[in-house]
CSV table of C-alpha atoms (C1' of nucleotides) in Angstrom, one decimal:
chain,number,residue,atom,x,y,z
A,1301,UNK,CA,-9.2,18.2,31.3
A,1302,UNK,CA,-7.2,17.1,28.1
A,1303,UNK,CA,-9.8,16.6,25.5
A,1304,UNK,CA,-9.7,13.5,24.1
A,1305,UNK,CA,-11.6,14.8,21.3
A,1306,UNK,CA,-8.8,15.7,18.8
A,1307,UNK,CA,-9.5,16.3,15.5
A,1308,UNK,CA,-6.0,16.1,14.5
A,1309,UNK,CA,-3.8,13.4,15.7
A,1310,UNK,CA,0.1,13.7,15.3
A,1311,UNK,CA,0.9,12.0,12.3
A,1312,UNK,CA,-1.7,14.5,10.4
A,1313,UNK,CA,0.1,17.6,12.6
A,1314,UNK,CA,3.2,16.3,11.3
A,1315,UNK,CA,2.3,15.5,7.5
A,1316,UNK,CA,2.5,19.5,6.3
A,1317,UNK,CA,5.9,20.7,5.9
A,1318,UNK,CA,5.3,24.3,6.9
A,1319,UNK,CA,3.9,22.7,10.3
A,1320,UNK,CA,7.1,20.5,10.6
A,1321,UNK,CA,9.4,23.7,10.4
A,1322,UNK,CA,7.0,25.7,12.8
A,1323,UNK,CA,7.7,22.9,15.1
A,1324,UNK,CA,11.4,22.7,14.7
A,1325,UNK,CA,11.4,26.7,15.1
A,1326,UNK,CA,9.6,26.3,18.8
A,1327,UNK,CA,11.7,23.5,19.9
A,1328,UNK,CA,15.0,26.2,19.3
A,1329,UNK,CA,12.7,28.1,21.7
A,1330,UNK,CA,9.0,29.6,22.4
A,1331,UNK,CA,8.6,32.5,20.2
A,1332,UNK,CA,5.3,34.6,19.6
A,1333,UNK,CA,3.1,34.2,16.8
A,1334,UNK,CA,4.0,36.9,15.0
A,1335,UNK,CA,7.9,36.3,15.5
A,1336,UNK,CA,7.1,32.5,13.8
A,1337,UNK,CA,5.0,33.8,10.6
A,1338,UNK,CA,8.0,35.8,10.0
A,1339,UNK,CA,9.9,32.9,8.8
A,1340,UNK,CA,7.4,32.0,6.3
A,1341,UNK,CA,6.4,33.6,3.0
A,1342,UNK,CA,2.4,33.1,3.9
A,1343,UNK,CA,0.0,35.1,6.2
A,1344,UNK,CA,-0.1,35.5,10.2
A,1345,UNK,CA,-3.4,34.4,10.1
A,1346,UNK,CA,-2.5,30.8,8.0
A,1347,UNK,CA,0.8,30.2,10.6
A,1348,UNK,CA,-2.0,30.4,13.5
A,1349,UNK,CA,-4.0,28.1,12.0
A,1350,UNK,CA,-1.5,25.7,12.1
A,1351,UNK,CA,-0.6,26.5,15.2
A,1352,UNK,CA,-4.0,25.8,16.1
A,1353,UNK,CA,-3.4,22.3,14.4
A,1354,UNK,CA,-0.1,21.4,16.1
A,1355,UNK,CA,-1.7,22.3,19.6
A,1356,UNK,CA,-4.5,20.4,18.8
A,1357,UNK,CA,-2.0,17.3,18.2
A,1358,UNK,CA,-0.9,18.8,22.1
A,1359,UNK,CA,2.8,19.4,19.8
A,1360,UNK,CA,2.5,23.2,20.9
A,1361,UNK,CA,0.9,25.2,23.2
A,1362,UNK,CA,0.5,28.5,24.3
A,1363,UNK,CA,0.0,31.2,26.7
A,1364,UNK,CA,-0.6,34.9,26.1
A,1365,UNK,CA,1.6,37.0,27.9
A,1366,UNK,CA,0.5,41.1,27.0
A,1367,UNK,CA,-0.7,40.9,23.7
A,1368,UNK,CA,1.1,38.3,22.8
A,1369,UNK,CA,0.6,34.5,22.4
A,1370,UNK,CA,3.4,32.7,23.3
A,1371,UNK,CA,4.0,29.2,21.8
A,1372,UNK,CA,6.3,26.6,23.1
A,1373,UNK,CA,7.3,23.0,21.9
A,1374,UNK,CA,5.5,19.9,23.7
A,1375,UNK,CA,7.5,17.0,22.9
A,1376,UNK,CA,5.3,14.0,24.4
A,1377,UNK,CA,2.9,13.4,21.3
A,1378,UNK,CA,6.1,12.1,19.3
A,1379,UNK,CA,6.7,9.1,21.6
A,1380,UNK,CA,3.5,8.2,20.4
A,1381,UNK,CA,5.3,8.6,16.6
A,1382,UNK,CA,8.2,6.6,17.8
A,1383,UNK,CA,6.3,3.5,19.3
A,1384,UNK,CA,4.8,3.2,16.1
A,1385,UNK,CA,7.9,3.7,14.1
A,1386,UNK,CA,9.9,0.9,16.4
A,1387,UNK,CA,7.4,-1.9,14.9
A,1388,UNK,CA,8.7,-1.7,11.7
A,1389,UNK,CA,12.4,-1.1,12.8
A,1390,UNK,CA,12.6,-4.8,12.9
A,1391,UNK,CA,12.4,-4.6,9.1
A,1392,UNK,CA,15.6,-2.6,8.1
A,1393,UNK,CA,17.3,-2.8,11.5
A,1394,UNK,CA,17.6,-7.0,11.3
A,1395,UNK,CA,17.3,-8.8,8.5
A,1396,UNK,CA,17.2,-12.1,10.7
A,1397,UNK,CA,13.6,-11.4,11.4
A,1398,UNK,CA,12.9,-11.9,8.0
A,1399,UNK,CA,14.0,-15.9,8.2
A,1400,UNK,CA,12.2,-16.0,11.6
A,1401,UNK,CA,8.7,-15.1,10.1
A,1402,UNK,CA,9.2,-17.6,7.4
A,1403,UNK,CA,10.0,-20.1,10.2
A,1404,UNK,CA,6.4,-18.9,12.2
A,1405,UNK,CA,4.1,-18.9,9.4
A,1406,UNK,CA,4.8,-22.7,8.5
A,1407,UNK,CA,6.6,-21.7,5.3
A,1408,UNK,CA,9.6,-24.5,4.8
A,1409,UNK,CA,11.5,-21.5,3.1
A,1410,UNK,CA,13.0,-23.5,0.6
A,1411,UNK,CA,12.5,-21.3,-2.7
A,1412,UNK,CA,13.6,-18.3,-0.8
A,1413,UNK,CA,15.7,-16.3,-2.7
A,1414,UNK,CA,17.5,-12.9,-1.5
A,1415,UNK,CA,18.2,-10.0,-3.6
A,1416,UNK,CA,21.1,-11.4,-5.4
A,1417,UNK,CA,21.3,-14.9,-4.8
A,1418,UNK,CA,20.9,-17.9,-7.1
A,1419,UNK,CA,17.9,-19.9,-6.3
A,1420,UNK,CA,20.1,-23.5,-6.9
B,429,UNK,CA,14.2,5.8,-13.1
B,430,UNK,CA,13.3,6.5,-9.5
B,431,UNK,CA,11.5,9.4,-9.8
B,432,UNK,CA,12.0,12.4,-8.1
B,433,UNK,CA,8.9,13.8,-8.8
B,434,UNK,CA,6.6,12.4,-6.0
B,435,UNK,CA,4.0,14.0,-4.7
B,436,UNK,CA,3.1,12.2,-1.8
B,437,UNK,CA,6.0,12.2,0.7
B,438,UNK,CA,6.5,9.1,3.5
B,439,UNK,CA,5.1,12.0,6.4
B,440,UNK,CA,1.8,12.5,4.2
B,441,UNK,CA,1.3,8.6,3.2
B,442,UNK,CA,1.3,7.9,7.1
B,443,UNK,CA,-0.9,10.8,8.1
B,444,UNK,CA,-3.9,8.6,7.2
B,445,UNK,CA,-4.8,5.8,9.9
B,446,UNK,CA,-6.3,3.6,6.8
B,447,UNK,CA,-3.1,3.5,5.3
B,448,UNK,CA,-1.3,2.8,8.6
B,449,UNK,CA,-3.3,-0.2,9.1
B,450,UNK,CA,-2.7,-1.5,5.1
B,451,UNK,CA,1.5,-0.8,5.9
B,452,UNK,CA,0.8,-2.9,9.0
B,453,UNK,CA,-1.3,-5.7,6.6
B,454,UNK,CA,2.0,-6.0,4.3
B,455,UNK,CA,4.7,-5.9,6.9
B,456,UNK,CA,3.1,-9.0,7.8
B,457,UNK,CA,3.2,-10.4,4.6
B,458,UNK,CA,2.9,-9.4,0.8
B,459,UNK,CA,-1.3,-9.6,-0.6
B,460,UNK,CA,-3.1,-8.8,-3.4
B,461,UNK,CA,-5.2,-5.8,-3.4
B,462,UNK,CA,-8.4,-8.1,-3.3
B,463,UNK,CA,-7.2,-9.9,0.7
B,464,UNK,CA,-6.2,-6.4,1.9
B,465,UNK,CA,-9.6,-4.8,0.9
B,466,UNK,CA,-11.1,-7.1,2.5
B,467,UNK,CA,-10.0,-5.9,6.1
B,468,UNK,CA,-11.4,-2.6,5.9
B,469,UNK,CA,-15.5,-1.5,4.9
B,470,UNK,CA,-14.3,1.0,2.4
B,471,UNK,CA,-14.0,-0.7,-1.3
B,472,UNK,CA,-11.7,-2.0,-3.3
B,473,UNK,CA,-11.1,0.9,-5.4
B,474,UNK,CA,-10.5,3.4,-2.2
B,475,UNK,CA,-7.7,1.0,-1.2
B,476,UNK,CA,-6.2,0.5,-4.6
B,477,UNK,CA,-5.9,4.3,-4.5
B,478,UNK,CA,-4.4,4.5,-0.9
B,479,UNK,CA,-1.9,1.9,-2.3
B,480,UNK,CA,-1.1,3.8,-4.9
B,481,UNK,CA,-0.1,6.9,-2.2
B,482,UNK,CA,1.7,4.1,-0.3
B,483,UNK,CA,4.0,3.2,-3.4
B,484,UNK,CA,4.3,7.1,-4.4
B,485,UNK,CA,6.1,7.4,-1.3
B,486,UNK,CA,7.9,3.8,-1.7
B,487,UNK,CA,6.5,2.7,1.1
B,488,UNK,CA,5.1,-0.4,-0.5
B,489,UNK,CA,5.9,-1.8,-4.0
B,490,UNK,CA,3.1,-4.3,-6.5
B,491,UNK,CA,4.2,-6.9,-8.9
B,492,UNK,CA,1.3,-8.0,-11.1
B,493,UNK,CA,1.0,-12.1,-11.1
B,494,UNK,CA,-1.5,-13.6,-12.9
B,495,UNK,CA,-5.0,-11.5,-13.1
B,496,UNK,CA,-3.6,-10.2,-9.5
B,497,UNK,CA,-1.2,-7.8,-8.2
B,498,UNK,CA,0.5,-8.5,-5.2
B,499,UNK,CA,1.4,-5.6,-3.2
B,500,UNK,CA,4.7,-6.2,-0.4
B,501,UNK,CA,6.2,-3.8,2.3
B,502,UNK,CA,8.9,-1.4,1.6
B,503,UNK,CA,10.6,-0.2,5.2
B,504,UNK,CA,13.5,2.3,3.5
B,505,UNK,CA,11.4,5.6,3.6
B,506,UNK,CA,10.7,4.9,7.4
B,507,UNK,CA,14.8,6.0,8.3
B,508,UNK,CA,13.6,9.6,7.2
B,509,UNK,CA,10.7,9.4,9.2
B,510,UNK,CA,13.4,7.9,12.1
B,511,UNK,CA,16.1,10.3,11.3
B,512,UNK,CA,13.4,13.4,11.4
B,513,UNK,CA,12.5,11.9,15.0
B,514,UNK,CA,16.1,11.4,16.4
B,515,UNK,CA,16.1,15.2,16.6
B,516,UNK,CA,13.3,15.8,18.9
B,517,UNK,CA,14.1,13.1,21.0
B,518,UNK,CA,16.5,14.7,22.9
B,519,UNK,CA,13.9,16.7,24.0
B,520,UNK,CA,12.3,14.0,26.1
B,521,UNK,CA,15.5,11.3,26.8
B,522,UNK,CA,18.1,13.6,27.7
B,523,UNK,CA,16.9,16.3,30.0
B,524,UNK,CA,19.8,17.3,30.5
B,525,UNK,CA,19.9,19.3,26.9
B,526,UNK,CA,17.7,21.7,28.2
B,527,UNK,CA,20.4,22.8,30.6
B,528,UNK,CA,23.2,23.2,27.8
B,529,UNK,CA,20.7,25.1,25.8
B,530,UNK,CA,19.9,28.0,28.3
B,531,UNK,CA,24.1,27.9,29.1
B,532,UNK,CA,24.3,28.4,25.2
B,533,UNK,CA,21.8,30.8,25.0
B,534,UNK,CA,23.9,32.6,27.0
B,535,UNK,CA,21.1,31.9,29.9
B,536,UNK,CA,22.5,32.3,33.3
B,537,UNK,CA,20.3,29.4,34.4
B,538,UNK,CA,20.9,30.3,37.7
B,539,UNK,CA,17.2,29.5,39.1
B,540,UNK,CA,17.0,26.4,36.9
B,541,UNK,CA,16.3,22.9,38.8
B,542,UNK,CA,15.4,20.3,37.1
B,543,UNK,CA,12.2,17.8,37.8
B,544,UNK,CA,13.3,15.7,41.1
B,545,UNK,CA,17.0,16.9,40.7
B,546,UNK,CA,18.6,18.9,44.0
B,547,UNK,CA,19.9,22.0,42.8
B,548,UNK,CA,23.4,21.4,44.7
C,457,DA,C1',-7.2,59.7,24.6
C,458,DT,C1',-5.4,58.1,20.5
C,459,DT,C1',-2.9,55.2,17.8
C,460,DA,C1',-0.2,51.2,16.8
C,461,DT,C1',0.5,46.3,17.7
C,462,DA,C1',-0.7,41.3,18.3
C,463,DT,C1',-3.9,38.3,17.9
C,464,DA,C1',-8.7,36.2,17.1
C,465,DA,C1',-12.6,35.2,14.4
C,466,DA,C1',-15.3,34.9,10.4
C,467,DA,C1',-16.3,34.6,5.6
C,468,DC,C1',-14.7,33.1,1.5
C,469,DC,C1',-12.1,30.3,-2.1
C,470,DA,C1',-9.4,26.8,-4.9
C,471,DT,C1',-7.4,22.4,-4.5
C,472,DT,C1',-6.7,18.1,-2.4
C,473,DT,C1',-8.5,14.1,-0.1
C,474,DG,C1',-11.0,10.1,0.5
C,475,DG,C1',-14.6,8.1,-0.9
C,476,DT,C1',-18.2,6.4,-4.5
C,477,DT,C1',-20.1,4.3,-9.0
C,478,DT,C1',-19.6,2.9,-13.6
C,479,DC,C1',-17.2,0.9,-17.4
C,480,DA,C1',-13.2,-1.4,-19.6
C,481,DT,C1',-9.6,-4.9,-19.8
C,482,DG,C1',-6.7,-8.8,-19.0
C,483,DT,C1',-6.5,-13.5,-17.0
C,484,DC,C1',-8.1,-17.9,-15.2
C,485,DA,C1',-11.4,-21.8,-15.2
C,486,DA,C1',-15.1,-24.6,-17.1
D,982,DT,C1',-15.4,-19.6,-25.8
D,983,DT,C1',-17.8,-18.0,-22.3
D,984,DG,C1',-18.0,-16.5,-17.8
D,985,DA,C1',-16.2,-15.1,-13.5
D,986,DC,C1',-12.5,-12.7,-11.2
D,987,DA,C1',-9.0,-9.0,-10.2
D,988,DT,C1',-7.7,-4.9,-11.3
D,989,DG,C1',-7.5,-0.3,-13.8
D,990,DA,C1',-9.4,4.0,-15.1
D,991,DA,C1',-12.6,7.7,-15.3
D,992,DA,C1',-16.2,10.6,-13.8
D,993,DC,C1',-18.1,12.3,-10.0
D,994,DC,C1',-18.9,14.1,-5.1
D,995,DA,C1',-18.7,16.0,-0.2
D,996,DA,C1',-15.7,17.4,3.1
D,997,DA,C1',-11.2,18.8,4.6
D,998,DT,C1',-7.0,21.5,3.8
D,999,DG,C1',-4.3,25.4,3.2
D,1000,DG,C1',-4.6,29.6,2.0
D,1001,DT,C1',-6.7,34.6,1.6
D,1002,DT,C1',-9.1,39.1,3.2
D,1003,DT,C1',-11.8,41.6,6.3
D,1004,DT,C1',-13.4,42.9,10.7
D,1005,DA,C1',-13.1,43.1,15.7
D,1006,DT,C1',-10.8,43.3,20.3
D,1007,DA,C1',-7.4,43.7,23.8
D,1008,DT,C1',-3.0,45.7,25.2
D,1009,DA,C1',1.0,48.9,24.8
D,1010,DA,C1',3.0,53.2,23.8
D,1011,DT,C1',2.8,58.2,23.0
DNA sequence: ATTATATAAAACCATTTGGTTTCATGTCAA
DNA sequence: TTGACATGAAACCAAATGGTTTTATATAAT
């Protein structure tokens, strides 16, 4: 299966705080719904919607076991979050990459002044 | 100044995919509002306003030249969104976590094998 | 069998979001 | 100085978001 038609992706799952500390509550361990809203001031009802959310993003998921829905931390959908982060590492990680895209785009680089530096 | 008072955090400004794709438009390079407006079918105004969420969380920065305003890429807020990550990697680099967790849980983990792993 | 527990589902609501259109303002060019 | 251009600001709008309360259903416990 795995239903490609996800309304919420997981940067959106991520965006809301609340969701981010649900998430950081199931990867400690899988805990039942009820045992998760009991964290938060808000109702059981608004911690399953964003349960709902996060196991849309495929973040969560869950099984009932008795009466009781069990959810568990999926960790996949955050390489997804890394690749995209690692583009933009360049920019903080290595500074050199900064001269090197002057180089590439044809720019002679000559009036390029870093923070700090005298421009002659 | 630096204010504090932001309501638009770096995990909400890169929920939406429109602003993804502008942050990926000034990594590049540095552009008025008028060239990066012109990537997307929305108008002007909707990506003068996404910029504006953009620079709320820092993510990008506009100096005014001219009758323009030249917006440029700002990486720093990305090491929160890397530092938020680091946790939750260990969830899918180092299996091996998974085993000190149940031993600290005071899990016998007796039954436990690992993916592919003998169990002795 | 009855009651309490755990969740699901639905209706509802205020605020935020992501967009639009319209109007105003500052700057460059002729 | 008169347009044209680039942006800013405001009013407006539909849909999504994050919450609530109410009602229903399945399971567990007594």
């Amino acid at each position: 299966m795995s239903s490609s038609a996800q309304k919420h992706d997981v940067f959106q799952a991520i965006a809301d705080p609340t969701r981010r500390e649900v998430l950081r509550l199931l990867a400690e361990k899988e805990r039942p719904i009820s045992e998760i809203s009991a964290h938060f001031p808000i109702s059981r009802t608004a911690i399953s919607k964003h349960l709902h959310i996060l196991s849309e993003a495929e973040l969560v998921s869950g099984k009932k076991v008795g009466r009781e829905k069990i959810y568990h931390f999926q960790p996949e959908p955050l390489a997804k979050l890394k690749q995209w982060l690692s583009f933009y590492e360049q920019f903080w990680n290595n500074k050199l990459l900064k001269l090197k895209h002057i180089v590439e785009d044809g720019d002679d680089g000559l009036n390029i002044v870093e923070k700090g530096e005298k421009s002659k």
